[in-house]
Amino acid sequence: GENVEQHPSTLSVQEGDSAVIKCTYSDSASNYFPWYKQELGKGPQLIIDIRSNVGEKKDQRIAVTLNKTAKHFSLHITETQPEDSAVYFCAASTPAGRRALTFGSGTRLQVQP
Amino acid sequence: SQTIHQWPATLVQPVGSPLSLECTVEGTSNPNLYWYRQAAGRGLQLLFYSVGIGQISSEVPQNLSASRPQDRQFILSSKKLLLSDSGFYLCAWSVGFGYTEAFFGQGTRLTVV
């Protein structure tokens, strides 16, 4: 089945700096890669996603890149703000087989004011 | 618009007691439904998913069971809780597999004492 690995597990940056979180996946059939943000005590919320027919997607300060050959994808947050502090999860989904998202282990991002 | 309700928000139960967590979805028909568990500081582990009424797939052998008595209702149960059942339980729904976003509830913090 699919296996998603996420790094780093914790990340501390200064306000205004950029943050990058990386994930790798194992199943070459995976075709959908969402990123979720989870604030303390709440359920995860989708912040951006990318499909396998696209190499990069951007939404304001957030961007995601996908390298299908290497089977890895990354989340980039620019001009970080204290409210970006949260746990971020990457995930991957395949059209067949295990019929649900497989999540990475999460990255705790702390933006220092 | 679609909404997902999960309750209770927090629960403290003694070892050996039964468990029933309920999740309902509004504003959509025939959703795919999921139960995830999140241990402290860790990722999301898929426990069960359902593609329709009475159809339950189990991902991990464990002390828990799930049921879907109605199209938009998903219940997580246990006959006798173990200490290791403590965690943050999340219900989620999606419109399909492989290419679609999953929407999460706010979660239930279960502490088994």
PDB file of C-alpha atoms in Angstrom:
ATOM      1  CA  GLY A   1       0.000   0.000   0.000  1.00  0.00           C
ATOM      2  CA  GLU A   2       0.852   3.666  -0.099  1.00  0.00           C
ATOM      3  CA  ASN A   3       3.380   5.052   2.375  1.00  0.00           C
ATOM      4  CA  VAL A   4       3.915   8.776   2.892  1.00  0.00           C
ATOM      5  CA  GLU A   5       6.919  10.160   4.736  1.00  0.00           C
ATOM      6  CA  GLN A   6       7.080  13.783   5.871  1.00  0.00           C
ATOM      7  CA  HIS A   7      10.006  15.931   7.012  1.00  0.00           C
ATOM      8  CA  PRO A   8      10.838  17.741   9.170  1.00  0.00           C
ATOM      9  CA  SER A   9       8.749  16.820  12.189  1.00  0.00           C
ATOM     10  CA  THR A  10       9.247  20.280  13.687  1.00  0.00           C
ATOM     11  CA  LEU A  11      10.195  23.557  12.046  1.00  0.00           C
ATOM     12  CA  SER A  12      10.831  26.914  13.651  1.00  0.00           C
ATOM     13  CA  VAL A  13      11.192  30.055  11.537  1.00  0.00           C
ATOM     14  CA  GLN A  14      11.253  33.783  12.117  1.00  0.00           C
ATOM     15  CA  GLU A  15       8.267  35.814  11.032  1.00  0.00           C
ATOM     16  CA  GLY A  16       8.695  36.833   7.395  1.00  0.00           C
ATOM     17  CA  ASP A  17      10.961  33.905   6.515  1.00  0.00           C
ATOM     18  CA  SER A  18       9.944  31.040   4.259  1.00  0.00           C
ATOM     19  CA  ALA A  19       9.083  27.518   5.389  1.00  0.00           C
ATOM     20  CA  VAL A  20       9.387  24.337   3.353  1.00  0.00           C
ATOM     21  CA  ILE A  21       7.932  20.951   4.237  1.00  0.00           C
ATOM     22  CA  LYS A  22       8.729  17.890   2.154  1.00  0.00           C
ATOM     23  CA  CYS A  23       6.943  14.599   1.582  1.00  0.00           C
ATOM     24  CA  THR A  24       7.713  11.454  -0.356  1.00  0.00           C
ATOM     25  CA  TYR A  25       5.262   8.771  -1.435  1.00  0.00           C
ATOM     26  CA  SER A  26       5.740   5.188  -2.507  1.00  0.00           C
ATOM     27  CA  ASP A  27       2.871   4.354  -4.871  1.00  0.00           C
ATOM     28  CA  SER A  28       3.483   5.665  -8.370  1.00  0.00           C
ATOM     29  CA  ALA A  29      -0.279   5.383  -9.045  1.00  0.00           C
ATOM     30  CA  SER A  30      -1.054   8.123  -6.505  1.00  0.00           C
ATOM     31  CA  ASN A  31      -2.571  11.088  -8.302  1.00  0.00           C
ATOM     32  CA  TYR A  32      -3.845  13.520  -5.681  1.00  0.00           C
ATOM     33  CA  PHE A  33      -1.766  15.299  -3.049  1.00  0.00           C
ATOM     34  CA  PRO A  34      -3.486  17.579  -0.531  1.00  0.00           C
ATOM     35  CA  TRP A  35      -1.988  19.561   2.307  1.00  0.00           C
ATOM     36  CA  TYR A  36      -3.874  20.094   5.548  1.00  0.00           C
ATOM     37  CA  LYS A  37      -3.371  22.559   8.395  1.00  0.00           C
ATOM     38  CA  GLN A  38      -4.412  21.517  11.877  1.00  0.00           C
ATOM     39  CA  GLU A  39      -4.734  23.992  14.695  1.00  0.00           C
ATOM     40  CA  LEU A  40      -4.691  22.841  18.292  1.00  0.00           C
ATOM     41  CA  GLY A  41      -7.740  20.810  19.250  1.00  0.00           C
ATOM     42  CA  LYS A  42      -9.349  21.088  15.824  1.00  0.00           C
ATOM     43  CA  GLY A  43      -9.793  18.929  12.754  1.00  0.00           C
ATOM     44  CA  PRO A  44      -7.455  19.349   9.771  1.00  0.00           C
ATOM     45  CA  GLN A  45      -8.417  21.876   7.121  1.00  0.00           C
ATOM     46  CA  LEU A  46      -7.362  21.693   3.481  1.00  0.00           C
ATOM     47  CA  ILE A  47      -5.073  24.571   2.494  1.00  0.00           C
ATOM     48  CA  ILE A  48      -3.933  23.540  -0.972  1.00  0.00           C
ATOM     49  CA  ASP A  49      -3.855  20.472  -3.184  1.00  0.00           C
ATOM     50  CA  ILE A  50      -2.242  19.349  -6.402  1.00  0.00           C
ATOM     51  CA  ARG A  51      -3.090  16.721  -8.949  1.00  0.00           C
ATOM     52  CA  SER A  52      -0.625  14.542 -10.799  1.00  0.00           C
ATOM     53  CA  ASN A  53      -1.072  16.342 -14.101  1.00  0.00           C
ATOM     54  CA  VAL A  54       0.340  19.557 -12.626  1.00  0.00           C
ATOM     55  CA  GLY A  55       3.870  20.313 -11.430  1.00  0.00           C
ATOM     56  CA  GLU A  56       3.215  23.391  -9.333  1.00  0.00           C
ATOM     57  CA  LYS A  57       0.306  25.291  -7.840  1.00  0.00           C
ATOM     58  CA  LYS A  58       0.268  28.565  -5.972  1.00  0.00           C
ATOM     59  CA  ASP A  59      -2.298  30.326  -3.801  1.00  0.00           C
ATOM     60  CA  GLN A  60      -1.090  33.639  -2.417  1.00  0.00           C
ATOM     61  CA  ARG A  61       1.684  32.824   0.100  1.00  0.00           C
ATOM     62  CA  ILE A  62       1.319  29.080  -0.252  1.00  0.00           C
ATOM     63  CA  ALA A  63       2.658  26.910  -3.056  1.00  0.00           C
ATOM     64  CA  VAL A  64       2.998  23.194  -3.663  1.00  0.00           C
ATOM     65  CA  THR A  65       5.378  21.473  -6.066  1.00  0.00           C
ATOM     66  CA  LEU A  66       5.185  17.899  -7.312  1.00  0.00           C
ATOM     67  CA  ASN A  67       7.937  15.767  -8.819  1.00  0.00           C
ATOM     68  CA  LYS A  68       6.285  12.571 -10.077  1.00  0.00           C
ATOM     69  CA  THR A  69       9.537  11.027 -11.233  1.00  0.00           C
ATOM     70  CA  ALA A  70      11.107  11.307  -7.802  1.00  0.00           C
ATOM     71  CA  LYS A  71       7.760  10.765  -6.043  1.00  0.00           C
ATOM     72  CA  HIS A  72       8.014  13.748  -3.800  1.00  0.00           C
ATOM     73  CA  PHE A  73       6.046  16.915  -3.209  1.00  0.00           C
ATOM     74  CA  SER A  74       6.651  19.988  -1.092  1.00  0.00           C
ATOM     75  CA  LEU A  75       4.748  22.787   0.613  1.00  0.00           C
ATOM     76  CA  HIS A  76       6.230  26.264   0.495  1.00  0.00           C
ATOM     77  CA  ILE A  77       4.992  29.079   2.717  1.00  0.00           C
ATOM     78  CA  THR A  78       6.475  32.500   2.076  1.00  0.00           C
ATOM     79  CA  GLU A  79       6.397  35.581   4.299  1.00  0.00           C
ATOM     80  CA  THR A  80       5.359  33.482   7.278  1.00  0.00           C
ATOM     81  CA  GLN A  81       3.146  34.990   9.951  1.00  0.00           C
ATOM     82  CA  PRO A  82       2.486  33.901  13.552  1.00  0.00           C
ATOM     83  CA  GLU A  83      -0.958  32.645  12.517  1.00  0.00           C
ATOM     84  CA  ASP A  84       0.751  30.138  10.226  1.00  0.00           C
ATOM     85  CA  SER A  85       1.853  28.282  13.364  1.00  0.00           C
ATOM     86  CA  ALA A  86       0.120  24.893  13.324  1.00  0.00           C
ATOM     87  CA  VAL A  87       0.673  21.262  12.397  1.00  0.00           C
ATOM     88  CA  TYR A  88       0.773  20.582   8.668  1.00  0.00           C
ATOM     89  CA  PHE A  89       0.021  17.225   7.087  1.00  0.00           C
ATOM     90  CA  CYS A  90       0.670  16.036   3.582  1.00  0.00           C
ATOM     91  CA  ALA A  91      -1.355  13.203   2.084  1.00  0.00           C
ATOM     92  CA  ALA A  92      -1.587  11.084  -1.024  1.00  0.00           C
ATOM     93  CA  SER A  93      -4.442   9.264  -2.673  1.00  0.00           C
ATOM     94  CA  THR A  94      -4.647   6.583  -5.308  1.00  0.00           C
ATOM     95  CA  PRO A  95      -7.619   5.953  -7.593  1.00  0.00           C
ATOM     96  CA  ALA A  96      -7.740   2.274  -6.699  1.00  0.00           C
ATOM     97  CA  GLY A  97      -6.735  -0.019  -3.877  1.00  0.00           C
ATOM     98  CA  ARG A  98      -6.825   1.600  -0.451  1.00  0.00           C
ATOM     99  CA  ARG A  99      -9.674   3.996  -0.899  1.00  0.00           C
ATOM    100  CA  ALA A 100      -8.703   6.824   1.394  1.00  0.00           C
ATOM    101  CA  LEU A 101      -6.022   9.423   1.918  1.00  0.00           C
ATOM    102  CA  THR A 102      -2.720   8.253   3.371  1.00  0.00           C
ATOM    103  CA  PHE A 103      -1.224  10.915   5.610  1.00  0.00           C
ATOM    104  CA  GLY A 104       2.293  11.855   6.522  1.00  0.00           C
ATOM    105  CA  SER A 105       3.260  12.088  10.184  1.00  0.00           C
ATOM    106  CA  GLY A 106       2.911  15.871  10.345  1.00  0.00           C
ATOM    107  CA  THR A 107       5.161  18.905  10.772  1.00  0.00           C
ATOM    108  CA  ARG A 108       4.771  21.275  13.683  1.00  0.00           C
ATOM    109  CA  LEU A 109       5.529  24.753  12.344  1.00  0.00           C
ATOM    110  CA  GLN A 110       6.317  27.507  14.824  1.00  0.00           C
ATOM    111  CA  VAL A 111       6.623  31.047  13.491  1.00  0.00           C
ATOM    112  CA  GLN A 112       8.488  33.258  15.944  1.00  0.00           C
ATOM    113  CA  PRO A 113       7.324  36.903  15.999  1.00  0.00           C
TER     114      PRO A 113
ATOM    115  CA  SER B   1     -23.328  23.815   1.831  1.00  0.00           C
ATOM    116  CA  GLN B   2     -22.003  20.650   3.364  1.00  0.00           C
ATOM    117  CA  THR B   3     -21.254  20.348   7.061  1.00  0.00           C
ATOM    118  CA  ILE B   4     -19.974  17.575   9.263  1.00  0.00           C
ATOM    119  CA  HIS B   5     -20.871  17.196  12.914  1.00  0.00           C
ATOM    120  CA  GLN B   6     -18.967  15.070  15.374  1.00  0.00           C
ATOM    121  CA  TRP B   7     -19.691  14.603  19.037  1.00  0.00           C
ATOM    122  CA  PRO B   8     -18.843  14.655  21.827  1.00  0.00           C
ATOM    123  CA  ALA B   9     -15.865  17.005  21.681  1.00  0.00           C
ATOM    124  CA  THR B  10     -14.218  15.470  24.732  1.00  0.00           C
ATOM    125  CA  LEU B  11     -14.799  12.235  26.579  1.00  0.00           C
ATOM    126  CA  VAL B  12     -13.216  10.590  29.615  1.00  0.00           C
ATOM    127  CA  GLN B  13     -14.060   6.934  30.017  1.00  0.00           C
ATOM    128  CA  PRO B  14     -12.843   4.209  32.388  1.00  0.00           C
ATOM    129  CA  VAL B  15     -11.063   1.135  31.106  1.00  0.00           C
ATOM    130  CA  GLY B  16     -13.546  -1.584  30.187  1.00  0.00           C
ATOM    131  CA  SER B  17     -16.441   0.767  29.514  1.00  0.00           C
ATOM    132  CA  PRO B  18     -18.229   0.940  26.133  1.00  0.00           C
ATOM    133  CA  LEU B  19     -17.771   3.705  23.571  1.00  0.00           C
ATOM    134  CA  SER B  20     -20.004   5.320  20.989  1.00  0.00           C
ATOM    135  CA  LEU B  21     -18.890   8.280  18.896  1.00  0.00           C
ATOM    136  CA  GLU B  22     -21.243   9.687  16.313  1.00  0.00           C
ATOM    137  CA  CYS B  23     -20.666  11.608  13.114  1.00  0.00           C
ATOM    138  CA  THR B  24     -23.245  13.032  10.733  1.00  0.00           C
ATOM    139  CA  VAL B  25     -22.897  14.847   7.423  1.00  0.00           C
ATOM    140  CA  GLU B  26     -25.353  17.358   6.014  1.00  0.00           C
ATOM    141  CA  GLY B  27     -25.783  18.772   2.550  1.00  0.00           C
ATOM    142  CA  THR B  28     -24.598  15.824   0.489  1.00  0.00           C
ATOM    143  CA  SER B  29     -25.770  12.350  -0.463  1.00  0.00           C
ATOM    144  CA  ASN B  30     -23.932   9.043  -0.498  1.00  0.00           C
ATOM    145  CA  PRO B  31     -20.668  10.414   0.871  1.00  0.00           C
ATOM    146  CA  ASN B  32     -17.646   8.269   1.579  1.00  0.00           C
ATOM    147  CA  LEU B  33     -17.110   8.312   5.338  1.00  0.00           C
ATOM    148  CA  TYR B  34     -13.971   7.772   7.372  1.00  0.00           C
ATOM    149  CA  TRP B  35     -12.800   7.402  10.944  1.00  0.00           C
ATOM    150  CA  TYR B  36      -9.210   8.393  11.698  1.00  0.00           C
ATOM    151  CA  ARG B  37      -7.301   8.300  14.969  1.00  0.00           C
ATOM    152  CA  GLN B  38      -4.517  10.676  15.863  1.00  0.00           C
ATOM    153  CA  ALA B  39      -2.210   9.753  18.721  1.00  0.00           C
ATOM    154  CA  ALA B  40      -0.536  12.634  20.547  1.00  0.00           C
ATOM    155  CA  GLY B  41       2.014  14.345  18.299  1.00  0.00           C
ATOM    156  CA  ARG B  42       1.530  11.877  15.495  1.00  0.00           C
ATOM    157  CA  GLY B  43      -0.158  11.540  12.146  1.00  0.00           C
ATOM    158  CA  LEU B  44      -3.618  10.367  11.183  1.00  0.00           C
ATOM    159  CA  GLN B  45      -4.222   6.646  11.134  1.00  0.00           C
ATOM    160  CA  LEU B  46      -7.175   5.424   9.085  1.00  0.00           C
ATOM    161  CA  LEU B  47      -9.382   3.119  11.143  1.00  0.00           C
ATOM    162  CA  PHE B  48     -12.471   2.540   8.986  1.00  0.00           C
ATOM    163  CA  TYR B  49     -14.048   3.767   5.785  1.00  0.00           C
ATOM    164  CA  SER B  50     -17.473   3.283   4.268  1.00  0.00           C
ATOM    165  CA  VAL B  51     -18.740   3.691   0.722  1.00  0.00           C
ATOM    166  CA  GLY B  52     -22.405   3.136   1.587  1.00  0.00           C
ATOM    167  CA  ILE B  53     -24.965   2.077   4.171  1.00  0.00           C
ATOM    168  CA  GLY B  54     -23.854  -1.064   5.957  1.00  0.00           C
ATOM    169  CA  GLN B  55     -20.544  -1.189   4.034  1.00  0.00           C
ATOM    170  CA  ILE B  56     -17.564  -0.942   6.359  1.00  0.00           C
ATOM    171  CA  SER B  57     -13.900  -1.563   5.595  1.00  0.00           C
ATOM    172  CA  SER B  58     -11.474  -1.963   8.461  1.00  0.00           C
ATOM    173  CA  GLU B  59      -7.889  -0.860   8.073  1.00  0.00           C
ATOM    174  CA  VAL B  60      -6.336  -1.964  11.330  1.00  0.00           C
ATOM    175  CA  PRO B  61      -7.279  -4.908  13.575  1.00  0.00           C
ATOM    176  CA  GLN B  62      -8.233  -3.411  16.896  1.00  0.00           C
ATOM    177  CA  ASN B  63     -10.660  -3.067  19.730  1.00  0.00           C
ATOM    178  CA  LEU B  64     -12.987  -0.804  17.757  1.00  0.00           C
ATOM    179  CA  SER B  65     -15.818  -1.267  15.275  1.00  0.00           C
ATOM    180  CA  ALA B  66     -17.783   1.037  13.001  1.00  0.00           C
ATOM    181  CA  SER B  67     -21.299   1.096  11.657  1.00  0.00           C
ATOM    182  CA  ARG B  68     -23.215   3.128   9.098  1.00  0.00           C
ATOM    183  CA  PRO B  69     -26.910   2.766   9.859  1.00  0.00           C
ATOM    184  CA  GLN B  70     -27.928   5.676   7.628  1.00  0.00           C
ATOM    185  CA  ASP B  71     -26.463   7.302   4.533  1.00  0.00           C
ATOM    186  CA  ARG B  72     -24.945  10.239   6.379  1.00  0.00           C
ATOM    187  CA  GLN B  73     -24.337   8.726   9.802  1.00  0.00           C
ATOM    188  CA  PHE B  74     -21.146   6.996  10.886  1.00  0.00           C
ATOM    189  CA  ILE B  75     -20.638   5.525  14.355  1.00  0.00           C
ATOM    190  CA  LEU B  76     -17.445   4.363  16.039  1.00  0.00           C
ATOM    191  CA  SER B  77     -17.898   1.885  18.874  1.00  0.00           C
ATOM    192  CA  SER B  78     -16.142  -0.296  21.361  1.00  0.00           C
ATOM    193  CA  LYS B  79     -17.529  -2.850  23.781  1.00  0.00           C
ATOM    194  CA  LYS B  80     -14.627  -2.505  26.228  1.00  0.00           C
ATOM    195  CA  LEU B  81     -12.165   0.359  26.072  1.00  0.00           C
ATOM    196  CA  LEU B  82      -8.443  -0.122  26.588  1.00  0.00           C
ATOM    197  CA  LEU B  83      -5.941   2.484  27.775  1.00  0.00           C
ATOM    198  CA  SER B  84      -4.388   2.350  24.311  1.00  0.00           C
ATOM    199  CA  ASP B  85      -7.667   3.566  22.782  1.00  0.00           C
ATOM    200  CA  SER B  86      -6.964   7.080  24.075  1.00  0.00           C
ATOM    201  CA  GLY B  87      -6.471   9.602  21.309  1.00  0.00           C
ATOM    202  CA  PHE B  88      -8.054  12.184  19.058  1.00  0.00           C
ATOM    203  CA  TYR B  89     -10.704  10.669  16.806  1.00  0.00           C
ATOM    204  CA  LEU B  90     -11.631  12.376  13.587  1.00  0.00           C
ATOM    205  CA  CYS B  91     -14.535  11.721  11.277  1.00  0.00           C
ATOM    206  CA  ALA B  92     -14.257  12.799   7.649  1.00  0.00           C
ATOM    207  CA  TRP B  93     -16.205  12.613   4.402  1.00  0.00           C
ATOM    208  CA  SER B  94     -15.476  12.930   0.706  1.00  0.00           C
ATOM    209  CA  VAL B  95     -17.431  12.714  -2.538  1.00  0.00           C
ATOM    210  CA  GLY B  96     -15.156  10.106  -4.094  1.00  0.00           C
ATOM    211  CA  PHE B  97     -11.777   8.463  -4.091  1.00  0.00           C
ATOM    212  CA  GLY B  98      -8.437   9.144  -5.636  1.00  0.00           C
ATOM    213  CA  TYR B  99      -8.895  12.745  -6.611  1.00  0.00           C
ATOM    214  CA  THR B 100     -11.000  14.458  -4.011  1.00  0.00           C
ATOM    215  CA  GLU B 101     -10.640  16.407  -0.835  1.00  0.00           C
ATOM    216  CA  ALA B 102     -11.631  14.937   2.514  1.00  0.00           C
ATOM    217  CA  PHE B 103     -13.490  17.218   4.927  1.00  0.00           C
ATOM    218  CA  PHE B 104     -12.884  16.674   8.614  1.00  0.00           C
ATOM    219  CA  GLY B 105     -15.014  17.130  11.691  1.00  0.00           C
ATOM    220  CA  GLN B 106     -13.715  18.902  14.749  1.00  0.00           C
ATOM    221  CA  GLY B 107     -12.672  15.699  16.463  1.00  0.00           C
ATOM    222  CA  THR B 108     -13.292  13.921  19.769  1.00  0.00           C
ATOM    223  CA  ARG B 109     -10.601  13.850  22.413  1.00  0.00           C
ATOM    224  CA  LEU B 110     -10.955  10.467  24.149  1.00  0.00           C
ATOM    225  CA  THR B 111      -9.093   9.762  27.362  1.00  0.00           C
ATOM    226  CA  VAL B 112      -9.337   6.277  28.799  1.00  0.00           C
ATOM    227  CA  VAL B 113      -8.464   6.187  32.494  1.00  0.00           C
TER     228      VAL B 113
END
